[in-house]
Coordinates of C-alpha atoms in Angstrom, one line a residue:
X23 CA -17.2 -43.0 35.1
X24 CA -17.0 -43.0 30.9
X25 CA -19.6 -45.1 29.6
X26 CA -17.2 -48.1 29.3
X27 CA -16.8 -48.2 32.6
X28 CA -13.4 -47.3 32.9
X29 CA -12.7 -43.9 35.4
X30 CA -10.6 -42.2 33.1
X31 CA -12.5 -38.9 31.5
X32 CA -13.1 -39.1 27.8
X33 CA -11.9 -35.4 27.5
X34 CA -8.3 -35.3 26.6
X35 CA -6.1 -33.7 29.3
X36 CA -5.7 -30.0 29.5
X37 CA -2.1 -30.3 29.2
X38 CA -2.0 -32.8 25.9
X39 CA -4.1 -30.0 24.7
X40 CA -1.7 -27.0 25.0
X41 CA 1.2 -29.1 23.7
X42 CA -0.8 -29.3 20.7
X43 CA -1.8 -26.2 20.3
X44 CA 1.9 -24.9 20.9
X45 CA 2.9 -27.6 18.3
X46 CA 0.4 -26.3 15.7
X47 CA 1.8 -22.4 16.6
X48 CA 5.3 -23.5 15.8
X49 CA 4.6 -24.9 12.8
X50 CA 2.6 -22.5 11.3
X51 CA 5.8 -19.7 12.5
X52 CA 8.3 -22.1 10.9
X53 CA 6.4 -23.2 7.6
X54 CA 6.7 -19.5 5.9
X55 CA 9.2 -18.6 3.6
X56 CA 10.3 -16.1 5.8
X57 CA 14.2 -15.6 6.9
X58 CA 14.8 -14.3 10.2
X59 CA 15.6 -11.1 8.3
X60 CA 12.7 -10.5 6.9
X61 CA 10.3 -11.0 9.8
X62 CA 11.0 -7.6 11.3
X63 CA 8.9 -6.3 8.6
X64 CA 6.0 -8.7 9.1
X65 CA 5.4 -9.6 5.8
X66 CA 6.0 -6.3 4.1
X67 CA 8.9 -6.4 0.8
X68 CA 12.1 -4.5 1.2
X69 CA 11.3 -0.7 0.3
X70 CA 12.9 0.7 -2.3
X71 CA 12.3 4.5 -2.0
X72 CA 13.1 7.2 1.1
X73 CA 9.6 7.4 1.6
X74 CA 8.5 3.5 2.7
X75 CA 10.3 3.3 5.6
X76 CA 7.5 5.7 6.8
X77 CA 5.3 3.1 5.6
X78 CA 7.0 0.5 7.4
X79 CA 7.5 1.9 10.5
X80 CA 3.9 2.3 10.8
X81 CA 2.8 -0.8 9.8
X82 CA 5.4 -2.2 12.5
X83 CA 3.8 0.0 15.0
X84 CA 0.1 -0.9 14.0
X85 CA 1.1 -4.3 14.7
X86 CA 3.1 -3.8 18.0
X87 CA -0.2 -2.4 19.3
X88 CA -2.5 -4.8 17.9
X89 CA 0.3 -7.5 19.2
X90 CA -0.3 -5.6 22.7
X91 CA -3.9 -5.0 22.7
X92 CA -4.6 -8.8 21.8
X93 CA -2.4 -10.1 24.5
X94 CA -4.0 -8.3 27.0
X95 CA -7.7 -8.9 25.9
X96 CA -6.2 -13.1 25.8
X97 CA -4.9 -12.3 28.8
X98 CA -8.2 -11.0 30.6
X99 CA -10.3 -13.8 28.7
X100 CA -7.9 -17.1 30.6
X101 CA -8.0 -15.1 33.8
X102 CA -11.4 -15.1 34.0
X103 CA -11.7 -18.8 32.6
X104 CA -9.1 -20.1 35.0
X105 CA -9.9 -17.9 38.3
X106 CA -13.2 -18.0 38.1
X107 CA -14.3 -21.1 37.0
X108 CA -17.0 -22.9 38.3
X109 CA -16.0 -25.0 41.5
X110 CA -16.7 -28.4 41.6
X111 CA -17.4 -28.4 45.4
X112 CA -20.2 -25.2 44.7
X113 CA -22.9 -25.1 42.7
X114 CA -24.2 -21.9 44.1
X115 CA -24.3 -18.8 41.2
X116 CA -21.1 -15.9 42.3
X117 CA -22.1 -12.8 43.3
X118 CA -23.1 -10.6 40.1
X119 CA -21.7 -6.9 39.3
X120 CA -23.7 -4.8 37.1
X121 CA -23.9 -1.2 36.0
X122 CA -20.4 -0.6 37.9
X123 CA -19.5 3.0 36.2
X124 CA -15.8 2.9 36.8
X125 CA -15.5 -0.5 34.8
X126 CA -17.9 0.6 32.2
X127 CA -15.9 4.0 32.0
X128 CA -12.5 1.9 31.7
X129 CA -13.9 0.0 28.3
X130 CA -15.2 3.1 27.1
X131 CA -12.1 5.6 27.4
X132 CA -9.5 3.2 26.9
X133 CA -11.1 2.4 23.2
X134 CA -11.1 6.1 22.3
X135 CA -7.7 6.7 23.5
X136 CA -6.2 3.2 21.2
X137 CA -8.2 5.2 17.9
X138 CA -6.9 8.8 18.7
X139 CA -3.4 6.9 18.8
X140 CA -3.9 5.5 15.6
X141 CA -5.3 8.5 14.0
X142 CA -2.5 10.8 15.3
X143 CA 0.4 8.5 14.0
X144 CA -1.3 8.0 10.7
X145 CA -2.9 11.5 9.9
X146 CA 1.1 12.5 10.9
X147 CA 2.6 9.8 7.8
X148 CA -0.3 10.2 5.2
X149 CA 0.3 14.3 5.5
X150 CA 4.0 13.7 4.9
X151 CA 3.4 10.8 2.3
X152 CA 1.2 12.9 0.5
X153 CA 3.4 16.4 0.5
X154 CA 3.9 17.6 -3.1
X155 CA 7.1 18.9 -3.6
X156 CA 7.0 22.6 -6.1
X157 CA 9.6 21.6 -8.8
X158 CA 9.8 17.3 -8.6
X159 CA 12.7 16.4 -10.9
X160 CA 10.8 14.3 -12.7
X161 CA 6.8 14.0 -13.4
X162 CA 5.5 10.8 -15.3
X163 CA 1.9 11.2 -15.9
X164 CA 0.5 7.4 -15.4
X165 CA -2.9 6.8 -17.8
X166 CA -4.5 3.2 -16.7
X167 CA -6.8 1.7 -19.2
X168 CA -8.8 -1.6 -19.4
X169 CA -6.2 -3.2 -19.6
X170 CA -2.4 -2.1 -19.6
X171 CA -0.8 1.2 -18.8
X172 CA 0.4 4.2 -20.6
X173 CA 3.6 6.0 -19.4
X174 CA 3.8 10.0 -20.5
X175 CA 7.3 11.4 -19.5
X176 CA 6.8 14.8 -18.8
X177 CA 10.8 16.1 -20.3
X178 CA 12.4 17.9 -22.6
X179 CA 13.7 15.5 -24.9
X180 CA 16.1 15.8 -27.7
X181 CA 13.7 15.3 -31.1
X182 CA 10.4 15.9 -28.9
X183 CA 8.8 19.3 -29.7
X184 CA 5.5 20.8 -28.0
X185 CA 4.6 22.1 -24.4
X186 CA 3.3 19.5 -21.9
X187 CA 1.4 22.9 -20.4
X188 CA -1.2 23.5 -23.0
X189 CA -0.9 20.0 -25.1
X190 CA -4.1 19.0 -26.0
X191 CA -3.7 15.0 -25.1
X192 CA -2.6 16.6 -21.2
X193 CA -6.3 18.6 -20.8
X194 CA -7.4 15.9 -18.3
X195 CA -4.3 16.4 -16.0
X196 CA -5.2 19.9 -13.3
X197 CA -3.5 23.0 -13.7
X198 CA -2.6 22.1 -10.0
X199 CA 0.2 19.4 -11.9
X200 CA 1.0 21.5 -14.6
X201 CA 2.6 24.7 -12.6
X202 CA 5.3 22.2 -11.6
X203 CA 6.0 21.1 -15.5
X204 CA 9.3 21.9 -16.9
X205 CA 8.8 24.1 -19.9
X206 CA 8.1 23.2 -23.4
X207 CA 8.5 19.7 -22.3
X208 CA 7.7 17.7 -25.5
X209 CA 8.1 14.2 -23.9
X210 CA 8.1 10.7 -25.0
X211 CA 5.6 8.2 -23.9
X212 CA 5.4 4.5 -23.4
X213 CA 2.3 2.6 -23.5
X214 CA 2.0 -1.5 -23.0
X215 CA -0.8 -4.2 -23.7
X216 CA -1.6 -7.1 -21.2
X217 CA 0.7 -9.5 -24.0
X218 CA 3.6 -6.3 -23.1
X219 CA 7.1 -8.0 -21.5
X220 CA 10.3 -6.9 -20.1
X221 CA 12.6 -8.0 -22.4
X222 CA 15.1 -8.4 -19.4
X223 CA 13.1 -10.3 -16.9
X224 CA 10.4 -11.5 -19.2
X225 CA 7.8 -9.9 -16.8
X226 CA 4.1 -9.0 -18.3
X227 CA 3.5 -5.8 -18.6
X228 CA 5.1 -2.6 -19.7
X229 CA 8.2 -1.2 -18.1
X230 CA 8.2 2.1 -16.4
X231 CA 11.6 3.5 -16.2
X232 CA 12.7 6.0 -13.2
X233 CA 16.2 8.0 -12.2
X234 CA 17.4 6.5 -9.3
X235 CA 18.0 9.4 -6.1
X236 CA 15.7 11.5 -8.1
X237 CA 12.3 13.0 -6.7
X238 CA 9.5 11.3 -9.1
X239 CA 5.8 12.6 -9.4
X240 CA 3.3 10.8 -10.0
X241 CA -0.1 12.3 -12.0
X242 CA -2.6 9.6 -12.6
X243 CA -5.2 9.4 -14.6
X244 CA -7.7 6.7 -16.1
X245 CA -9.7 6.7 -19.6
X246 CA -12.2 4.6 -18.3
X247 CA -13.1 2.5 -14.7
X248 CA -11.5 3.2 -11.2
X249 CA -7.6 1.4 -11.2
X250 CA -5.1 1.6 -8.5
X251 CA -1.6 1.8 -9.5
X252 CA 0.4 -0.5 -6.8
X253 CA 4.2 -0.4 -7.1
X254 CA 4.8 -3.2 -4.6
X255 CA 8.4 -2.6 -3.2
X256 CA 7.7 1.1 -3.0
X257 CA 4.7 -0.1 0.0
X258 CA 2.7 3.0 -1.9
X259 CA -0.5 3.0 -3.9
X260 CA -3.3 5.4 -4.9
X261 CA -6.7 5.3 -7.0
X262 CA -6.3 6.3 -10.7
X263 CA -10.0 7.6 -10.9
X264 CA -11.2 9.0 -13.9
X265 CA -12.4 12.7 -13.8
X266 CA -10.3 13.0 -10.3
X267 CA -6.5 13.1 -11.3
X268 CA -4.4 12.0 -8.3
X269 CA -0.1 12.5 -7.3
X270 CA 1.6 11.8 -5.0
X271 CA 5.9 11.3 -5.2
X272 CA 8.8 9.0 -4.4
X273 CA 12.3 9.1 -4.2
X274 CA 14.0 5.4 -5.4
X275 CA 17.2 4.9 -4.0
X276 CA 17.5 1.2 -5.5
X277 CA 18.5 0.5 -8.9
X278 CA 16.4 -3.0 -10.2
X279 CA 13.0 -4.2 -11.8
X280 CA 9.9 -4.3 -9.6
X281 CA 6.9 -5.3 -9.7
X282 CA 3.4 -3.3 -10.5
X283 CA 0.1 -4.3 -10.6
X284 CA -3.7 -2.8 -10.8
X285 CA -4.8 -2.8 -6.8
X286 CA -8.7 -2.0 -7.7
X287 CA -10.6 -4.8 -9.3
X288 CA -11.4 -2.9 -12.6
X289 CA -12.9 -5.9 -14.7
X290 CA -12.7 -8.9 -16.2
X291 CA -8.6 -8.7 -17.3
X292 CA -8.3 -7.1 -14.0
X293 CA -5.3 -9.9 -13.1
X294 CA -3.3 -9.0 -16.5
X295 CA -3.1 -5.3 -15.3
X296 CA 0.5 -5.8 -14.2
X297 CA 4.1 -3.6 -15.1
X298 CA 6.9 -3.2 -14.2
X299 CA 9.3 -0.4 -12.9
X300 CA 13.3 0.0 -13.6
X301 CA 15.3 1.8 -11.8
X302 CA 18.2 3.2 -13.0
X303 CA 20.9 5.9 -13.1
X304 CA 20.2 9.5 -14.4
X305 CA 22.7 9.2 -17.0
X306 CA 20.5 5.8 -18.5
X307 CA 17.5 7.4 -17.7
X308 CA 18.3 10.3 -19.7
X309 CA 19.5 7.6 -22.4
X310 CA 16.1 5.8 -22.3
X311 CA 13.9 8.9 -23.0
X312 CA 16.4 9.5 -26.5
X313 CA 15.6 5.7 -27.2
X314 CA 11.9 6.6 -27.1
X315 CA 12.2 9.7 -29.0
X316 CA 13.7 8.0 -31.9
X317 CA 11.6 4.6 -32.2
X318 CA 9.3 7.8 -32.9
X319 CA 7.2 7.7 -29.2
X320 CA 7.5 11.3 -29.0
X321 CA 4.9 13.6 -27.3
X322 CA 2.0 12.2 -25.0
X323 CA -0.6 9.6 -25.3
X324 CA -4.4 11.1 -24.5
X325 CA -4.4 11.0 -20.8
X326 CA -8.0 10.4 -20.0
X327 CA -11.3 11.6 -18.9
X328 CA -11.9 15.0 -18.3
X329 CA -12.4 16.7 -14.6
X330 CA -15.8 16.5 -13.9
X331 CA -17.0 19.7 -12.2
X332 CA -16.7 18.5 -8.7
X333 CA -12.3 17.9 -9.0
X334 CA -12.5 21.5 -10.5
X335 CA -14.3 23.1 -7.9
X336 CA -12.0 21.3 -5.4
X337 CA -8.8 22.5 -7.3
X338 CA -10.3 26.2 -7.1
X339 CA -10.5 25.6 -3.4
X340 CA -6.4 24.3 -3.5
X341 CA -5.6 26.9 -5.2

C-alpha cells in the first residue's frame, strides 16, 4: 500500500510512460525545419559539386549502420530488462554465466568487423576525394590569414604579366602544385577583410568566384595559425596549415552564392572568418578575372609561410 493508504502504486504506469516518451520522439521529429525532402540527407545541405554525393552517400551509410547497430544493442538491453526481470514470486539469484568463450568471442569479432567496414568504405571515398587530377582547369591558390581570406587565380589574364611558376609571392606553394600551372600565368587576386560583403547578397566576407562544370584546385596556404577552409554546400573541407600546403579539387555543377567559413578555431575573430563562393558560367568567369585585372588586382598576393623541412622532405618522397 502507498503511504496514504490508498493501493494504487505511486510509480506511474509503464504504459502512461511509453506514451510519453513516444509523444516527446514525435515532437522532437516534427519540430525541425526539415521538409520531407531533405531528410534523406540527415541534416547534410544540397551538394553542389560531382564530388559530394560521395560525401553524402557515406554519411547516409555511416548512419544506416549506426541506425542498425543502436537498434540492436536497444534491442538486446529491453530483452534482457523484460525477459529476465526479477520475478516477484522468486527471490532466489538466476544461475550466473561467466568466462563463456563463444559469447566473449561474439563481442570481440563482431566489433572488429563493424571498424574494418568503416575503414574500407571510407579509406575507398577519401582516396578518391583526395585524387589530384594532372592539368585541373582551374587552380585558385587560397591564403587564410587572421582574419579574412586572399584569393590568387592562377590564369592567364589579359593585362596580367609574370609566371605563377617562379613568382616570388607563390615560393610557399610546392613544386608538387606548380607542375600543373598553366604557363606564364600572371593572375589576378582577390583578398577580403572580416568588414568584406557580397554586394549581391550582402554576405560578410570576400567572394570567391568559380567556372561552373569546370575541374577547380584548390592550394591552400596560411600566413599565420592553423585555418580550415569549409565551403559548406560542397560537404568538403581541409586544414590550411602554415608550412604544410594542402589541395584537394571539386567540380561545381550549380551556379549560385554559398556559403564559406574558417572550420578550425584560429583566434579571437575566429567567427568573422566567413566568404563566400559564386558560381558561375565560364564565359563570366573569364569576364570576372578581366574585372580584376583592370581595378589593377593583377598578380598574386604573398601566399604564406614557407615549407618547413618536414613538407619538403615529404614532397621529395611524392615525387
Amino acid at each position: 500500500m502507498s503511504p496514504n493508504g490508498s493501493d494504487r502504486s505511486p510509480r506511474r504506469p509503464m504504459r502512461r510512460k511509453l506514451l510519453q516518451a513516444l509523444t516527446a520522439g514525435l515532437v522532437l521529429a516534427t519540430a525541425t525545419g526539415c521538409t520531407w525532402e531533405d531528410f534523406p540527407r540527415l541534416g547534410m545541405p544540397t551538394p553542389t559539386t560531382e564530388e559530394a554525393p560521395l560525401i553524402l552517400s557515406l554519411w547516409q551509410g555511416s548512419w544506416a549502420a549506426a541506425l542498425a547497430i543502436g537498434a540492436l544493442v536497444w534491442g538486446l538491453i529491453l530483452w534482457s530488462a523484460f525477459f529476465h526481470r526479477r520475478s516477484r514470486t522468486k527471490v532466489e539469484v538466476p544461475p550466473q554465466t561467466r568466462y563463456n568463450m563463444p559469447i566473449e568471442a561474439l563481442y570481440t569479432v563482431v566489433p572488429l568487423i563493424i571498424v574494418s567496414v568503416f575503414f574500407y568504405f571510407t579509406a575507398r571515398d577519401e582516396s578518391e576525394l583526395m585524387r589530384l587530377d594532372p592539368k585541373p582547369d582551374v587552380t585558385v591558390n587560397v591564403v587564410g590569414f587572421q582574419w579574412s581570406w586572399c584569393f590568387n587565380y592562377i590564369e592567364n589574364v589579359e593585362g596580367s604579366t609574370g609566371d605563377a611558376k617562379t613568382d616570388k609571392a607563390l615560393e610557399a606553394v610546392p613544386d608538387l602544385y606548380k607542375d600543373a600551372f598553366p604557363a606564364n600565368a600572371g593572375g589576378v587576386n582577390d583578398c577580403g577583410t572580416p568588414s568584406t560583403r557580397n554586394p549581391q547578397t550582402n554576405n560578410p566576407g570576400p567572394t570567391l568566384w568559380l567556372p561552373e562544370g569546370k575541374r577547380v584546385r584548390f592550394v591552400l596556404t596560411s600566413r599565420d595559425v592553423i585555418h580550415s577552409f569549409w565551403v559548406v554546400p560542397f560537404l568538403m573541407k581541409q586544414d590550411v596549415i602554415p608550412g604544410h600546403p594542402n589541395a584537394f579539387e571539386v567540380t561545381p555543377n550549380r551556379e549560385g552564392t554559398f556559403l564559406g567559413k574558417c572550420a578550425e578555431l584560429c583566434g579571437v575573430d575566429h567567427a568573422r572568418m566567413l566568404f563566400n563562393v559564386k558560381v558561375v558560367s565560364p564565359e563570366r568567369y573569364e569576364q570576372h578575372l578581366k574585372e580584376l585585372a583592370e581595378k589593377g588586382q593583377t598578380g598574386y598576393v604573398p601566399a604564406g609561410i614557407d615549407q618547413t623541412s618536414h613538407e619538403k622532405n615529404r614532397e621529395a618522397n611524392i615525387l
